[in-house]
């Protein structure tokens, strides 16, 4: 992962989204060669020299203090997630102390936990969004067209981000595909900042950039947002529309793994549809699943 280049891209995109008048600077109407703030304007707001900020944006300074990074974050009006991402990118040696994820299996206790979740779709994901395990309802919700034992076979292990951009069945699953795509890229950006030495994560990002113009366009905007909870809309091929809440909970001491769970509002049509899907999972003869491999 080219962390210095990523740092420069991130800072430039954040400068570009601010106008001088947004931050209290006077613009005299002269033609501006670049969108947003100039380097010297941002340096002035952050209280650092133009030369120093230029070196930082060019990836030539890796020892920025907390005070300097905090000042730049304030000047750029970064969100807390963006602020944390800035620190990871500006200090690649520090971020690199988090080793690339190596655990390639969900703990047996975690597997038992998701199997015991009656009526709750659940998945265990790696930091790079590979699916290590899912319960039957989780499989039926997000990838019923794939083989249920795919997570057990590394060569066919599904990746939720790869599916979203490269698998037509998954694209049809999300009525607001564009919103889901932005959420996915934002999450991958955070992961790339946290695990700059993860070769497989870099390969995934490279693959998506080459194979999906939509991914490449979103990636170039450098979106950053931790998507740990919220609401997702589905149009499931078996039970129709669903609006489900989701929660992503980190699993301690598990190399960045997390537990993704979905739920429906009690008494809602989505709850009835999710119950119907669960009934189909319990009685597989009532549904048809195409056993295929995830796109590689």
PDB file of C-alpha atoms in Angstrom:
ATOM      1  CA  UNK A   1       0.000   0.000   0.000  1.00  0.00           C
ATOM      2  CA  UNK A   2       1.526   3.325  -1.083  1.00  0.00           C
ATOM      3  CA  UNK A   3       0.842   5.222   2.123  1.00  0.00           C
ATOM      4  CA  UNK A   4       2.633   8.496   1.184  1.00  0.00           C
ATOM      5  CA  UNK A   5       0.619   8.713  -2.052  1.00  0.00           C
ATOM      6  CA  UNK A   6      -2.572   7.949  -0.162  1.00  0.00           C
ATOM      7  CA  UNK A   7      -1.794  10.718   2.330  1.00  0.00           C
ATOM      8  CA  UNK A   8      -1.334  13.233  -0.469  1.00  0.00           C
ATOM      9  CA  UNK A   9      -4.532  12.131  -2.195  1.00  0.00           C
ATOM     10  CA  UNK A  10      -6.466  12.391   1.049  1.00  0.00           C
ATOM     11  CA  UNK A  11      -5.243  15.883   1.892  1.00  0.00           C
ATOM     12  CA  UNK A  12      -5.834  17.162  -1.635  1.00  0.00           C
ATOM     13  CA  UNK A  13      -9.404  15.854  -1.742  1.00  0.00           C
ATOM     14  CA  UNK A  14     -10.128  17.491   1.609  1.00  0.00           C
ATOM     15  CA  UNK A  15      -8.620  20.810   0.525  1.00  0.00           C
ATOM     16  CA  UNK A  16     -10.664  20.682  -2.673  1.00  0.00           C
ATOM     17  CA  UNK A  17     -13.982  20.455  -0.876  1.00  0.00           C
ATOM     18  CA  UNK A  18     -13.453  23.727   1.085  1.00  0.00           C
ATOM     19  CA  UNK A  19     -13.775  27.230  -0.325  1.00  0.00           C
ATOM     20  CA  UNK A  20     -11.957  30.197   1.237  1.00  0.00           C
ATOM     21  CA  UNK A  21     -15.232  31.734   2.372  1.00  0.00           C
ATOM     22  CA  UNK A  22     -16.142  28.464   4.109  1.00  0.00           C
ATOM     23  CA  UNK A  23     -13.267  28.936   6.535  1.00  0.00           C
ATOM     24  CA  UNK A  24     -13.374  32.709   6.941  1.00  0.00           C
ATOM     25  CA  UNK A  25     -10.739  33.656   4.374  1.00  0.00           C
ATOM     26  CA  UNK A  26     -11.203  36.538   1.954  1.00  0.00           C
ATOM     27  CA  UNK A  27     -11.354  35.587  -1.723  1.00  0.00           C
ATOM     28  CA  UNK A  28     -10.638  38.504  -4.030  1.00  0.00           C
ATOM     29  CA  UNK A  29     -12.153  36.909  -7.088  1.00  0.00           C
ATOM     30  CA  UNK A  30      -8.881  36.069  -8.803  1.00  0.00           C
ATOM     31  CA  UNK A  31      -8.946  32.978 -10.944  1.00  0.00           C
ATOM     32  CA  UNK A  32      -7.974  29.927  -8.919  1.00  0.00           C
ATOM     33  CA  UNK A  33      -6.001  27.190 -10.659  1.00  0.00           C
ATOM     34  CA  UNK A  34      -7.117  24.514  -8.197  1.00  0.00           C
ATOM     35  CA  UNK A  35     -10.492  23.876  -6.582  1.00  0.00           C
ATOM     36  CA  UNK A  36     -10.867  24.602  -2.913  1.00  0.00           C
ATOM     37  CA  UNK A  37      -8.148  25.882  -0.624  1.00  0.00           C
ATOM     38  CA  UNK A  38      -4.589  26.470  -1.753  1.00  0.00           C
ATOM     39  CA  UNK A  39      -1.749  24.897   0.207  1.00  0.00           C
ATOM     40  CA  UNK A  40      -0.681  28.261   1.604  1.00  0.00           C
ATOM     41  CA  UNK A  41      -4.225  28.984   2.783  1.00  0.00           C
ATOM     42  CA  UNK A  42      -4.489  25.678   4.599  1.00  0.00           C
ATOM     43  CA  UNK A  43      -1.039  26.128   6.118  1.00  0.00           C
ATOM     44  CA  UNK A  44      -2.114  29.561   7.378  1.00  0.00           C
ATOM     45  CA  UNK A  45      -5.255  28.107   8.963  1.00  0.00           C
ATOM     46  CA  UNK A  46      -3.326  25.267  10.587  1.00  0.00           C
ATOM     47  CA  UNK A  47      -0.513  27.502  11.816  1.00  0.00           C
ATOM     48  CA  UNK A  48       2.293  25.662  10.018  1.00  0.00           C
ATOM     49  CA  UNK A  49       4.707  26.761   7.338  1.00  0.00           C
ATOM     50  CA  UNK A  50       3.805  26.270   3.693  1.00  0.00           C
ATOM     51  CA  UNK A  51       7.034  24.322   3.157  1.00  0.00           C
ATOM     52  CA  UNK A  52       6.248  21.947   5.998  1.00  0.00           C
ATOM     53  CA  UNK A  53       2.679  21.354   4.855  1.00  0.00           C
ATOM     54  CA  UNK A  54       3.888  20.773   1.295  1.00  0.00           C
ATOM     55  CA  UNK A  55       6.350  18.125   2.493  1.00  0.00           C
ATOM     56  CA  UNK A  56       3.572  16.467   4.488  1.00  0.00           C
ATOM     57  CA  UNK A  57       1.220  16.406   1.500  1.00  0.00           C
ATOM     58  CA  UNK A  58       3.990  14.970  -0.663  1.00  0.00           C
ATOM     59  CA  UNK A  59       4.661  12.205   1.840  1.00  0.00           C
ATOM     60  CA  UNK A  60       8.127  13.518   2.682  1.00  0.00           C
ATOM     61  CA  UNK A  61       7.458  14.081   6.386  1.00  0.00           C
ATOM     62  CA  UNK A  62       6.460  11.098   8.544  1.00  0.00           C
ATOM     63  CA  UNK A  63       7.072  12.570  11.975  1.00  0.00           C
ATOM     64  CA  UNK A  64       4.224  15.040  12.304  1.00  0.00           C
ATOM     65  CA  UNK A  65       3.243  15.664  15.898  1.00  0.00           C
ATOM     66  CA  UNK A  66      -0.227  15.162  17.315  1.00  0.00           C
ATOM     67  CA  UNK A  67      -0.563  18.937  17.611  1.00  0.00           C
ATOM     68  CA  UNK A  68       0.214  19.525  13.939  1.00  0.00           C
ATOM     69  CA  UNK A  69      -2.123  16.772  12.745  1.00  0.00           C
ATOM     70  CA  UNK A  70      -4.871  18.013  15.037  1.00  0.00           C
ATOM     71  CA  UNK A  71      -4.458  21.549  13.684  1.00  0.00           C
ATOM     72  CA  UNK A  72      -4.640  20.330  10.096  1.00  0.00           C
ATOM     73  CA  UNK A  73      -7.706  18.238  10.927  1.00  0.00           C
ATOM     74  CA  UNK A  74      -9.419  21.278  12.420  1.00  0.00           C
ATOM     75  CA  UNK A  75      -8.515  23.438   9.442  1.00  0.00           C
ATOM     76  CA  UNK A  76      -9.908  20.836   7.044  1.00  0.00           C
ATOM     77  CA  UNK A  77     -12.966  20.267   9.238  1.00  0.00           C
ATOM     78  CA  UNK A  78     -12.382  16.534   9.305  1.00  0.00           C
ATOM     79  CA  UNK A  79     -14.822  14.149  10.912  1.00  0.00           C
ATOM     80  CA  UNK A  80     -13.535  11.938  13.768  1.00  0.00           C
ATOM     81  CA  UNK A  81     -13.141   9.023  11.321  1.00  0.00           C
ATOM     82  CA  UNK A  82     -11.246  11.220   8.872  1.00  0.00           C
ATOM     83  CA  UNK A  83      -9.063  12.561  11.680  1.00  0.00           C
ATOM     84  CA  UNK A  84      -8.096   9.030  12.739  1.00  0.00           C
ATOM     85  CA  UNK A  85      -7.437   8.127   9.107  1.00  0.00           C
ATOM     86  CA  UNK A  86      -5.159  11.157   8.733  1.00  0.00           C
ATOM     87  CA  UNK A  87      -3.079   9.985  11.685  1.00  0.00           C
ATOM     88  CA  UNK A  88      -2.722   6.495  10.225  1.00  0.00           C
ATOM     89  CA  UNK A  89      -1.621   7.839   6.848  1.00  0.00           C
ATOM     90  CA  UNK A  90       0.721  10.485   8.274  1.00  0.00           C
ATOM     91  CA  UNK A  91       2.467   7.921  10.474  1.00  0.00           C
ATOM     92  CA  UNK A  92       2.828   4.758   8.392  1.00  0.00           C
ATOM     93  CA  UNK A  93       5.423   3.332  10.773  1.00  0.00           C
ATOM     94  CA  UNK A  94       2.983   3.733  13.642  1.00  0.00           C
ATOM     95  CA  UNK A  95       0.090   2.268  11.673  1.00  0.00           C
ATOM     96  CA  UNK A  96       2.367  -0.542  10.556  1.00  0.00           C
ATOM     97  CA  UNK A  97       2.709  -1.717  14.133  1.00  0.00           C
ATOM     98  CA  UNK A  98      -0.706  -3.261  13.633  1.00  0.00           C
ATOM     99  CA  UNK A  99       0.286  -6.443  11.801  1.00  0.00           C
ATOM    100  CA  UNK A 100      -1.564  -7.464   8.686  1.00  0.00           C
ATOM    101  CA  UNK A 101      -4.479  -9.724   9.650  1.00  0.00           C
ATOM    102  CA  UNK A 102      -3.410 -13.373   9.657  1.00  0.00           C
ATOM    103  CA  UNK A 103      -6.246 -15.258  11.305  1.00  0.00           C
ATOM    104  CA  UNK A 104      -8.134 -16.987   8.500  1.00  0.00           C
ATOM    105  CA  UNK A 105     -10.762 -18.795  10.546  1.00  0.00           C
ATOM    106  CA  UNK A 106     -13.520 -17.776  12.894  1.00  0.00           C
ATOM    107  CA  UNK A 107     -13.212 -19.008  16.458  1.00  0.00           C
ATOM    108  CA  UNK A 108     -15.328 -22.094  17.232  1.00  0.00           C
ATOM    109  CA  UNK A 109     -17.094 -20.143  19.967  1.00  0.00           C
ATOM    110  CA  UNK A 110     -18.013 -17.418  17.481  1.00  0.00           C
ATOM    111  CA  UNK A 111     -19.355 -20.008  15.062  1.00  0.00           C
ATOM    112  CA  UNK A 112     -21.519 -21.489  17.793  1.00  0.00           C
ATOM    113  CA  UNK A 113     -22.753 -18.020  18.668  1.00  0.00           C
ATOM    114  CA  UNK A 114     -23.988 -17.159  15.181  1.00  0.00           C
ATOM    115  CA  UNK A 115     -25.516 -20.612  14.725  1.00  0.00           C
ATOM    116  CA  UNK A 116     -27.537 -20.016  17.888  1.00  0.00           C
ATOM    117  CA  UNK A 117     -28.924 -16.696  16.623  1.00  0.00           C
ATOM    118  CA  UNK A 118     -32.481 -17.661  15.780  1.00  0.00           C
ATOM    119  CA  UNK A 119     -33.972 -15.304  13.208  1.00  0.00           C
ATOM    120  CA  UNK A 120     -30.876 -13.086  13.049  1.00  0.00           C
ATOM    121  CA  UNK A 121     -28.753 -13.044   9.873  1.00  0.00           C
ATOM    122  CA  UNK A 122     -25.129 -13.019  10.985  1.00  0.00           C
ATOM    123  CA  UNK A 123     -21.709 -13.122   9.333  1.00  0.00           C
ATOM    124  CA  UNK A 124     -18.114 -13.155  10.549  1.00  0.00           C
ATOM    125  CA  UNK A 125     -15.895 -10.910   8.411  1.00  0.00           C
ATOM    126  CA  UNK A 126     -12.177 -10.266   8.272  1.00  0.00           C
ATOM    127  CA  UNK A 127     -10.711  -6.767   8.269  1.00  0.00           C
ATOM    128  CA  UNK A 128     -10.659  -6.997   4.461  1.00  0.00           C
ATOM    129  CA  UNK A 129     -14.319  -8.180   4.400  1.00  0.00           C
ATOM    130  CA  UNK A 130     -13.744 -11.835   3.542  1.00  0.00           C
ATOM    131  CA  UNK A 131     -16.583 -13.986   4.882  1.00  0.00           C
ATOM    132  CA  UNK A 132     -15.167 -16.497   7.369  1.00  0.00           C
ATOM    133  CA  UNK A 133     -18.544 -17.817   8.502  1.00  0.00           C
ATOM    134  CA  UNK A 134     -22.250 -17.136   8.207  1.00  0.00           C
ATOM    135  CA  UNK A 135     -25.311 -18.722   9.706  1.00  0.00           C
ATOM    136  CA  UNK A 136     -27.947 -20.137   7.327  1.00  0.00           C
ATOM    137  CA  UNK A 137     -30.078 -16.983   7.478  1.00  0.00           C
ATOM    138  CA  UNK A 138     -27.072 -14.728   6.893  1.00  0.00           C
ATOM    139  CA  UNK A 139     -26.132 -16.783   3.855  1.00  0.00           C
ATOM    140  CA  UNK A 140     -29.701 -16.719   2.543  1.00  0.00           C
ATOM    141  CA  UNK A 141     -29.954 -12.945   2.989  1.00  0.00           C
ATOM    142  CA  UNK A 142     -26.745 -11.709   1.382  1.00  0.00           C
ATOM    143  CA  UNK A 143     -25.551 -14.495  -0.928  1.00  0.00           C
ATOM    144  CA  UNK A 144     -28.077 -17.273  -1.322  1.00  0.00           C
ATOM    145  CA  UNK A 145     -26.908 -17.781  -4.912  1.00  0.00           C
ATOM    146  CA  UNK A 146     -23.478 -18.870  -3.671  1.00  0.00           C
ATOM    147  CA  UNK A 147     -22.488 -22.170  -2.127  1.00  0.00           C
ATOM    148  CA  UNK A 148     -23.210 -22.253   1.591  1.00  0.00           C
ATOM    149  CA  UNK A 149     -19.809 -23.788   2.331  1.00  0.00           C
ATOM    150  CA  UNK A 150     -17.894 -21.104   0.416  1.00  0.00           C
ATOM    151  CA  UNK A 151     -16.389 -19.540   3.566  1.00  0.00           C
ATOM    152  CA  UNK A 152     -14.832 -22.914   4.405  1.00  0.00           C
ATOM    153  CA  UNK A 153     -12.867 -22.995   1.131  1.00  0.00           C
ATOM    154  CA  UNK A 154     -10.232 -20.218   0.879  1.00  0.00           C
ATOM    155  CA  UNK A 155     -10.202 -20.348  -2.924  1.00  0.00           C
ATOM    156  CA  UNK A 156     -13.948 -19.634  -3.064  1.00  0.00           C
ATOM    157  CA  UNK A 157     -14.302 -17.553   0.083  1.00  0.00           C
ATOM    158  CA  UNK A 158     -16.748 -14.714  -0.626  1.00  0.00           C
ATOM    159  CA  UNK A 159     -15.719 -11.104  -0.083  1.00  0.00           C
ATOM    160  CA  UNK A 160     -18.618  -8.737   0.473  1.00  0.00           C
ATOM    161  CA  UNK A 161     -16.911  -5.804  -1.276  1.00  0.00           C
ATOM    162  CA  UNK A 162     -15.911  -7.868  -4.305  1.00  0.00           C
ATOM    163  CA  UNK A 163     -19.444  -9.212  -4.566  1.00  0.00           C
ATOM    164  CA  UNK A 164     -20.926  -5.724  -4.378  1.00  0.00           C
ATOM    165  CA  UNK A 165     -18.916  -4.401  -7.320  1.00  0.00           C
ATOM    166  CA  UNK A 166     -18.378  -7.480  -9.478  1.00  0.00           C
ATOM    167  CA  UNK A 167     -21.340  -9.801  -8.906  1.00  0.00           C
ATOM    168  CA  UNK A 168     -24.586  -8.924 -10.756  1.00  0.00           C
ATOM    169  CA  UNK A 169     -26.768 -10.875  -8.297  1.00  0.00           C
ATOM    170  CA  UNK A 170     -25.442  -8.820  -5.396  1.00  0.00           C
ATOM    171  CA  UNK A 171     -25.931  -5.562  -7.294  1.00  0.00           C
ATOM    172  CA  UNK A 172     -29.616  -6.429  -7.750  1.00  0.00           C
ATOM    173  CA  UNK A 173     -29.935  -7.096  -4.019  1.00  0.00           C
ATOM    174  CA  UNK A 174     -29.513  -3.411  -3.097  1.00  0.00           C
ATOM    175  CA  UNK A 175     -32.095  -0.890  -4.386  1.00  0.00           C
ATOM    176  CA  UNK A 176     -29.728   1.914  -3.331  1.00  0.00           C
ATOM    177  CA  UNK A 177     -26.643   0.321  -4.826  1.00  0.00           C
ATOM    178  CA  UNK A 178     -24.816   3.651  -5.128  1.00  0.00           C
ATOM    179  CA  UNK A 179     -25.222   4.338  -1.416  1.00  0.00           C
ATOM    180  CA  UNK A 180     -24.047   0.848  -0.538  1.00  0.00           C
ATOM    181  CA  UNK A 181     -21.051   1.282  -2.841  1.00  0.00           C
ATOM    182  CA  UNK A 182     -20.050   4.539  -1.123  1.00  0.00           C
ATOM    183  CA  UNK A 183     -20.320   2.822   2.240  1.00  0.00           C
ATOM    184  CA  UNK A 184     -18.146  -0.055   1.026  1.00  0.00           C
ATOM    185  CA  UNK A 185     -15.390   2.182  -0.349  1.00  0.00           C
ATOM    186  CA  UNK A 186     -15.395   4.292   2.814  1.00  0.00           C
ATOM    187  CA  UNK A 187     -14.870   1.154   4.885  1.00  0.00           C
ATOM    188  CA  UNK A 188     -12.089  -0.116   2.624  1.00  0.00           C
ATOM    189  CA  UNK A 189     -10.304   3.227   2.886  1.00  0.00           C
ATOM    190  CA  UNK A 190     -10.291   2.962   6.668  1.00  0.00           C
ATOM    191  CA  UNK A 191      -9.032  -0.619   6.491  1.00  0.00           C
ATOM    192  CA  UNK A 192      -6.243   0.403   4.106  1.00  0.00           C
ATOM    193  CA  UNK A 193      -5.121   3.089   6.546  1.00  0.00           C
ATOM    194  CA  UNK A 194      -5.179   0.713   9.517  1.00  0.00           C
ATOM    195  CA  UNK A 195      -3.413  -2.165   7.721  1.00  0.00           C
ATOM    196  CA  UNK A 196      -1.005  -0.600   5.203  1.00  0.00           C
ATOM    197  CA  UNK A 197       1.079  -3.787   5.017  1.00  0.00           C
ATOM    198  CA  UNK A 198      -1.775  -6.156   4.226  1.00  0.00           C
ATOM    199  CA  UNK A 199      -0.831  -7.534   0.807  1.00  0.00           C
ATOM    200  CA  UNK A 200      -4.157  -9.251   0.220  1.00  0.00           C
ATOM    201  CA  UNK A 201      -6.070  -6.088   1.021  1.00  0.00           C
ATOM    202  CA  UNK A 202      -3.919  -4.173  -1.467  1.00  0.00           C
ATOM    203  CA  UNK A 203      -4.572  -6.888  -4.065  1.00  0.00           C
ATOM    204  CA  UNK A 204      -8.316  -6.642  -3.483  1.00  0.00           C
ATOM    205  CA  UNK A 205      -8.263  -2.865  -3.934  1.00  0.00           C
ATOM    206  CA  UNK A 206      -6.149  -3.229  -7.080  1.00  0.00           C
ATOM    207  CA  UNK A 207      -8.508  -5.835  -8.510  1.00  0.00           C
ATOM    208  CA  UNK A 208     -11.581  -3.698  -7.887  1.00  0.00           C
ATOM    209  CA  UNK A 209      -9.880  -0.619  -9.331  1.00  0.00           C
ATOM    210  CA  UNK A 210      -9.021  -2.506 -12.532  1.00  0.00           C
ATOM    211  CA  UNK A 211     -12.340  -4.318 -12.971  1.00  0.00           C
ATOM    212  CA  UNK A 212     -14.856  -1.689 -11.830  1.00  0.00           C
ATOM    213  CA  UNK A 213     -14.867   1.865 -13.147  1.00  0.00           C
ATOM    214  CA  UNK A 214     -17.439   2.720 -10.491  1.00  0.00           C
ATOM    215  CA  UNK A 215     -15.122   1.544  -7.732  1.00  0.00           C
ATOM    216  CA  UNK A 216     -12.163   3.430  -9.244  1.00  0.00           C
ATOM    217  CA  UNK A 217     -14.174   6.663  -9.406  1.00  0.00           C
ATOM    218  CA  UNK A 218     -15.302   6.347  -5.788  1.00  0.00           C
ATOM    219  CA  UNK A 219     -11.823   5.351  -4.594  1.00  0.00           C
ATOM    220  CA  UNK A 220     -10.294   8.461  -6.171  1.00  0.00           C
ATOM    221  CA  UNK A 221     -12.552  10.651  -4.001  1.00  0.00           C
ATOM    222  CA  UNK A 222     -10.989   9.113  -0.886  1.00  0.00           C
ATOM    223  CA  UNK A 223     -14.211   8.711   1.162  1.00  0.00           C
ATOM    224  CA  UNK A 224     -13.643   7.789   4.805  1.00  0.00           C
ATOM    225  CA  UNK A 225     -16.389   6.770   7.202  1.00  0.00           C
ATOM    226  CA  UNK A 226     -16.744   3.972   9.722  1.00  0.00           C
ATOM    227  CA  UNK A 227     -19.997   2.195   8.909  1.00  0.00           C
ATOM    228  CA  UNK A 228     -20.557   0.294  12.141  1.00  0.00           C
ATOM    229  CA  UNK A 229     -24.344   0.544  12.268  1.00  0.00           C
ATOM    230  CA  UNK A 230     -27.264   1.860  10.286  1.00  0.00           C
ATOM    231  CA  UNK A 231     -30.083   0.776   8.012  1.00  0.00           C
ATOM    232  CA  UNK A 232     -29.860  -1.123   4.723  1.00  0.00           C
ATOM    233  CA  UNK A 233     -32.552  -1.729   2.145  1.00  0.00           C
ATOM    234  CA  UNK A 234     -32.712  -5.012   0.249  1.00  0.00           C
ATOM    235  CA  UNK A 235     -34.791  -6.345  -2.600  1.00  0.00           C
ATOM    236  CA  UNK A 236     -34.446 -10.058  -1.963  1.00  0.00           C
ATOM    237  CA  UNK A 237     -35.218 -12.428  -4.864  1.00  0.00           C
ATOM    238  CA  UNK A 238     -37.250 -14.738  -2.599  1.00  0.00           C
ATOM    239  CA  UNK A 239     -39.072 -12.471  -0.133  1.00  0.00           C
ATOM    240  CA  UNK A 240     -39.023  -9.036  -1.758  1.00  0.00           C
ATOM    241  CA  UNK A 241     -38.307  -5.689  -0.037  1.00  0.00           C
ATOM    242  CA  UNK A 242     -36.573  -5.593   3.338  1.00  0.00           C
ATOM    243  CA  UNK A 243     -35.403  -2.700   5.467  1.00  0.00           C
ATOM    244  CA  UNK A 244     -33.014  -3.964   8.113  1.00  0.00           C
ATOM    245  CA  UNK A 245     -30.833  -2.396  10.754  1.00  0.00           C
ATOM    246  CA  UNK A 246     -27.267  -3.646  10.961  1.00  0.00           C
ATOM    247  CA  UNK A 247     -24.527  -3.672  13.570  1.00  0.00           C
ATOM    248  CA  UNK A 248     -20.831  -4.464  13.044  1.00  0.00           C
ATOM    249  CA  UNK A 249     -19.167  -5.461  16.301  1.00  0.00           C
ATOM    250  CA  UNK A 250     -15.380  -5.956  16.511  1.00  0.00           C
ATOM    251  CA  UNK A 251     -14.297  -9.320  17.907  1.00  0.00           C
ATOM    252  CA  UNK A 252     -11.515  -8.949  20.445  1.00  0.00           C
ATOM    253  CA  UNK A 253      -8.192 -10.703  19.877  1.00  0.00           C
ATOM    254  CA  UNK A 254      -9.243 -11.883  16.427  1.00  0.00           C
ATOM    255  CA  UNK A 255      -6.958 -10.006  13.993  1.00  0.00           C
ATOM    256  CA  UNK A 256      -9.533  -7.399  13.022  1.00  0.00           C
ATOM    257  CA  UNK A 257     -12.505  -9.718  12.580  1.00  0.00           C
ATOM    258  CA  UNK A 258     -15.996  -8.402  13.199  1.00  0.00           C
ATOM    259  CA  UNK A 259     -19.497  -9.768  13.619  1.00  0.00           C
ATOM    260  CA  UNK A 260     -22.117  -8.356  11.242  1.00  0.00           C
ATOM    261  CA  UNK A 261     -25.750  -8.799  12.313  1.00  0.00           C
ATOM    262  CA  UNK A 262     -29.062  -7.725  10.798  1.00  0.00           C
ATOM    263  CA  UNK A 263     -32.460  -7.169  12.393  1.00  0.00           C
ATOM    264  CA  UNK A 264     -35.944  -5.903  11.521  1.00  0.00           C
ATOM    265  CA  UNK A 265     -38.278  -3.540  13.319  1.00  0.00           C
ATOM    266  CA  UNK A 266     -40.754  -5.595  15.401  1.00  0.00           C
ATOM    267  CA  UNK A 267     -44.142  -5.862  13.739  1.00  0.00           C
ATOM    268  CA  UNK A 268     -42.896  -4.452  10.436  1.00  0.00           C
ATOM    269  CA  UNK A 269     -43.340  -5.980   6.968  1.00  0.00           C
ATOM    270  CA  UNK A 270     -39.571  -6.511   6.963  1.00  0.00           C
ATOM    271  CA  UNK A 271     -39.846  -8.676  10.082  1.00  0.00           C
ATOM    272  CA  UNK A 272     -42.495 -10.779   8.357  1.00  0.00           C
ATOM    273  CA  UNK A 273     -40.337 -11.088   5.242  1.00  0.00           C
ATOM    274  CA  UNK A 274     -37.280 -12.049   7.307  1.00  0.00           C
ATOM    275  CA  UNK A 275     -39.359 -14.661   9.130  1.00  0.00           C
ATOM    276  CA  UNK A 276     -40.498 -16.017   5.760  1.00  0.00           C
ATOM    277  CA  UNK A 277     -36.893 -16.240   4.608  1.00  0.00           C
ATOM    278  CA  UNK A 278     -35.984 -18.079   7.807  1.00  0.00           C
ATOM    279  CA  UNK A 279     -38.814 -20.540   7.157  1.00  0.00           C
ATOM    280  CA  UNK A 280     -37.390 -21.188   3.696  1.00  0.00           C
ATOM    281  CA  UNK A 281     -33.949 -21.811   5.192  1.00  0.00           C
ATOM    282  CA  UNK A 282     -35.446 -24.293   7.654  1.00  0.00           C
ATOM    283  CA  UNK A 283     -37.307 -26.006   4.786  1.00  0.00           C
ATOM    284  CA  UNK A 284     -34.797 -25.920   1.907  1.00  0.00           C
ATOM    285  CA  UNK A 285     -37.081 -27.873  -0.414  1.00  0.00           C
ATOM    286  CA  UNK A 286     -39.211 -24.720  -0.737  1.00  0.00           C
ATOM    287  CA  UNK A 287     -36.357 -22.687  -2.208  1.00  0.00           C
ATOM    288  CA  UNK A 288     -33.766 -23.104  -4.927  1.00  0.00           C
ATOM    289  CA  UNK A 289     -30.155 -22.078  -4.438  1.00  0.00           C
ATOM    290  CA  UNK A 290     -27.650 -21.949  -7.280  1.00  0.00           C
ATOM    291  CA  UNK A 291     -24.294 -23.196  -6.080  1.00  0.00           C
ATOM    292  CA  UNK A 292     -21.659 -21.049  -7.724  1.00  0.00           C
ATOM    293  CA  UNK A 293     -18.329 -19.614  -6.673  1.00  0.00           C
ATOM    294  CA  UNK A 294     -17.801 -16.014  -5.680  1.00  0.00           C
ATOM    295  CA  UNK A 295     -16.229 -13.833  -8.411  1.00  0.00           C
ATOM    296  CA  UNK A 296     -12.489 -13.752  -8.223  1.00  0.00           C
TER     297      UNK A 296
END
